[in-house]
Amino acid sequence: EVKACSLKGERWVVLVNPGFPIQTKWAYKQLSSQREAVKPLGEFTKRIDRELSLSWEEVIGIMENDFEPPLFPFYPILGFIKDTLLSFGAQAALLSGSGATVFGIFRTQEEARQASTRLRHDTSWRIFDIPMGSTDLPHDPFHVGSSSQVSKV
């Protein structure tokens, strides 16, 4: 079951793709070789299931990506990009999914644009800054079936 949850307020996200792919199957193999079990959900993460609206600060406070520890040693540039986004003022920065794109969340458009400009100055990476804000999504739960079809419950 997938439920919509709106985020209060607006943030800007800077996406940085270093120009190479990471094969998903390989990434999952690395992940499974480095962990013995899936961590249980924390209390706040469990609470999210009951919420219809969250603040960016609440979400940023629990953001993590389990792919970072196993993948960053193979691709140190990804850790460098993450650290650079944080040094440029991102509230949070993470690997997106199994990679190779890394994103940073910024409070304002100006902060995001400054970070994008500084990153573009020295690299040939693909870089985008985009707004992420509140939206009026329906709050009805959706069920994701095994046939990859999304159906309303």
Coordinates of C-alpha atoms in Angstrom, one line a residue:
E1 CA 0.0 0.0 0.0
V2 CA 1.3 3.4 -1.0
K3 CA -0.1 6.5 0.6
A4 CA 0.3 10.1 -0.5
C5 CA 1.8 12.5 2.0
S6 CA 2.4 16.2 1.4
L7 CA 5.4 18.1 2.5
K8 CA 4.9 21.5 4.1
G9 CA 6.8 24.3 2.4
E10 CA 9.2 24.4 -0.5
R11 CA 12.7 23.3 -1.0
W12 CA 15.1 23.1 -4.0
V13 CA 16.8 20.0 -5.0
V14 CA 20.1 19.9 -6.9
L15 CA 20.6 16.6 -8.8
V16 CA 24.2 15.7 -9.8
N17 CA 24.9 12.8 -12.1
P18 CA 28.6 12.1 -12.6
G19 CA 28.0 10.7 -16.1
F20 CA 28.3 6.9 -15.5
P21 CA 25.7 4.3 -14.6
I22 CA 25.6 1.9 -11.7
Q23 CA 24.0 -1.4 -12.5
T24 CA 21.1 -2.0 -10.1
K25 CA 21.7 -5.8 -9.9
W26 CA 25.4 -5.2 -9.0
A27 CA 24.4 -2.5 -6.4
Y28 CA 22.0 -4.9 -4.7
K29 CA 24.6 -7.6 -4.7
Q30 CA 27.0 -5.2 -2.9
L31 CA 24.3 -4.2 -0.5
S32 CA 23.4 -7.7 0.4
S33 CA 27.0 -8.8 0.9
Q34 CA 27.6 -6.0 3.5
R35 CA 24.5 -6.4 5.7
E36 CA 23.2 -9.3 7.7
A37 CA 19.7 -8.0 8.2
V38 CA 17.3 -5.2 7.3
K39 CA 17.2 -2.6 10.1
P40 CA 13.8 -2.3 11.9
L41 CA 11.9 0.9 11.3
G42 CA 12.3 3.6 13.9
E43 CA 9.3 5.0 15.7
F44 CA 9.2 8.2 13.6
T45 CA 9.4 6.2 10.4
K46 CA 6.5 4.1 11.6
R47 CA 4.5 7.2 12.4
I48 CA 4.9 8.5 8.8
D49 CA 2.5 5.8 7.7
R50 CA -0.2 7.6 9.7
E51 CA 0.6 11.2 8.6
L52 CA -1.0 13.1 5.7
S53 CA 1.4 16.0 6.0
L54 CA 5.0 16.3 7.2
S55 CA 7.5 19.1 7.4
W56 CA 10.8 19.0 5.4
E57 CA 12.7 19.1 8.7
E58 CA 10.9 15.9 9.8
V59 CA 11.7 14.1 6.6
I60 CA 15.3 15.4 6.3
G61 CA 15.9 14.2 9.9
I62 CA 15.4 10.6 8.9
M63 CA 16.8 10.5 5.4
E64 CA 19.3 7.7 4.7
N65 CA 20.3 5.4 1.9
D66 CA 21.6 2.0 2.7
F67 CA 23.4 1.8 -0.7
E68 CA 26.0 4.5 0.3
P69 CA 28.2 2.4 2.6
P70 CA 28.7 -0.4 0.1
L71 CA 28.9 1.7 -3.0
F72 CA 31.0 4.7 -2.0
P73 CA 34.2 2.7 -1.7
F74 CA 33.8 1.6 -5.3
Y75 CA 32.8 5.1 -6.5
P76 CA 34.5 7.6 -4.2
I77 CA 33.4 10.4 -6.5
L78 CA 29.8 9.9 -5.2
G79 CA 30.9 10.5 -1.6
F80 CA 32.8 13.6 -2.8
I81 CA 29.7 14.9 -4.5
K82 CA 27.6 14.3 -1.4
D83 CA 30.2 16.1 0.8
T84 CA 30.4 19.0 -1.7
L85 CA 26.7 19.5 -1.7
L86 CA 26.7 19.6 2.1
S87 CA 29.6 22.0 2.1
F88 CA 27.6 24.3 -0.3
G89 CA 24.8 24.5 2.3
A90 CA 22.5 21.5 1.5
Q91 CA 20.3 20.5 4.5
A92 CA 20.8 16.9 3.4
A93 CA 22.5 15.1 0.6
L94 CA 22.1 11.4 -0.4
L95 CA 22.7 9.0 -3.2
S96 CA 19.5 8.6 -5.1
G97 CA 18.4 5.0 -5.1
S98 CA 21.2 2.7 -6.2
G99 CA 23.0 5.6 -7.9
A100 CA 24.8 7.1 -9.6
T101 CA 22.9 10.4 -9.1
V102 CA 23.4 12.3 -5.9
F103 CA 21.0 15.0 -4.7
G104 CA 21.1 17.8 -2.2
I105 CA 18.2 19.6 -0.6
F106 CA 18.4 23.4 -0.3
R107 CA 16.2 25.9 1.5
T108 CA 16.1 28.4 -1.3
Q109 CA 16.3 28.7 -5.0
E110 CA 19.3 31.0 -4.7
E111 CA 21.2 28.5 -2.5
A112 CA 20.5 25.7 -5.0
R113 CA 21.5 27.8 -8.0
Q114 CA 24.7 28.9 -6.4
A115 CA 25.6 25.3 -5.6
S116 CA 24.7 24.2 -9.2
T117 CA 26.8 27.0 -10.7
R118 CA 29.8 26.2 -8.5
L119 CA 29.5 22.5 -9.4
R120 CA 29.2 23.3 -13.1
H121 CA 32.2 25.5 -13.1
D122 CA 34.7 22.7 -12.6
T123 CA 33.0 19.6 -14.0
S124 CA 31.3 18.0 -16.9
W125 CA 28.7 16.4 -14.7
R126 CA 25.0 16.7 -15.5
I127 CA 23.5 19.0 -12.9
F128 CA 19.9 20.1 -12.4
D129 CA 18.2 22.3 -9.8
I130 CA 14.5 21.8 -9.4
P131 CA 11.8 23.1 -7.0
M132 CA 10.1 20.6 -4.6
G133 CA 7.2 21.9 -2.8
S134 CA 3.8 21.4 -1.3
T135 CA 1.2 19.8 -3.5
D136 CA -2.4 18.8 -3.3
L137 CA -2.1 15.1 -3.9
P138 CA -5.0 12.8 -3.1
H139 CA -4.7 11.2 0.3
D140 CA -6.4 7.9 -0.7
P141 CA -4.3 4.8 -0.3
F142 CA -3.1 3.0 -3.4
H143 CA -2.3 -0.6 -3.7
V144 CA 0.6 -1.7 -5.9
G145 CA -0.1 -5.1 -7.3
S146 CA 2.4 -7.7 -8.4
S147 CA 1.6 -6.9 -12.0
S148 CA 3.2 -3.5 -11.5
Q149 CA -0.2 -1.9 -12.0
V150 CA -1.2 0.7 -9.5
S151 CA -4.8 0.5 -8.5
K152 CA -6.8 2.7 -6.1
V153 CA -8.0 0.9 -3.0

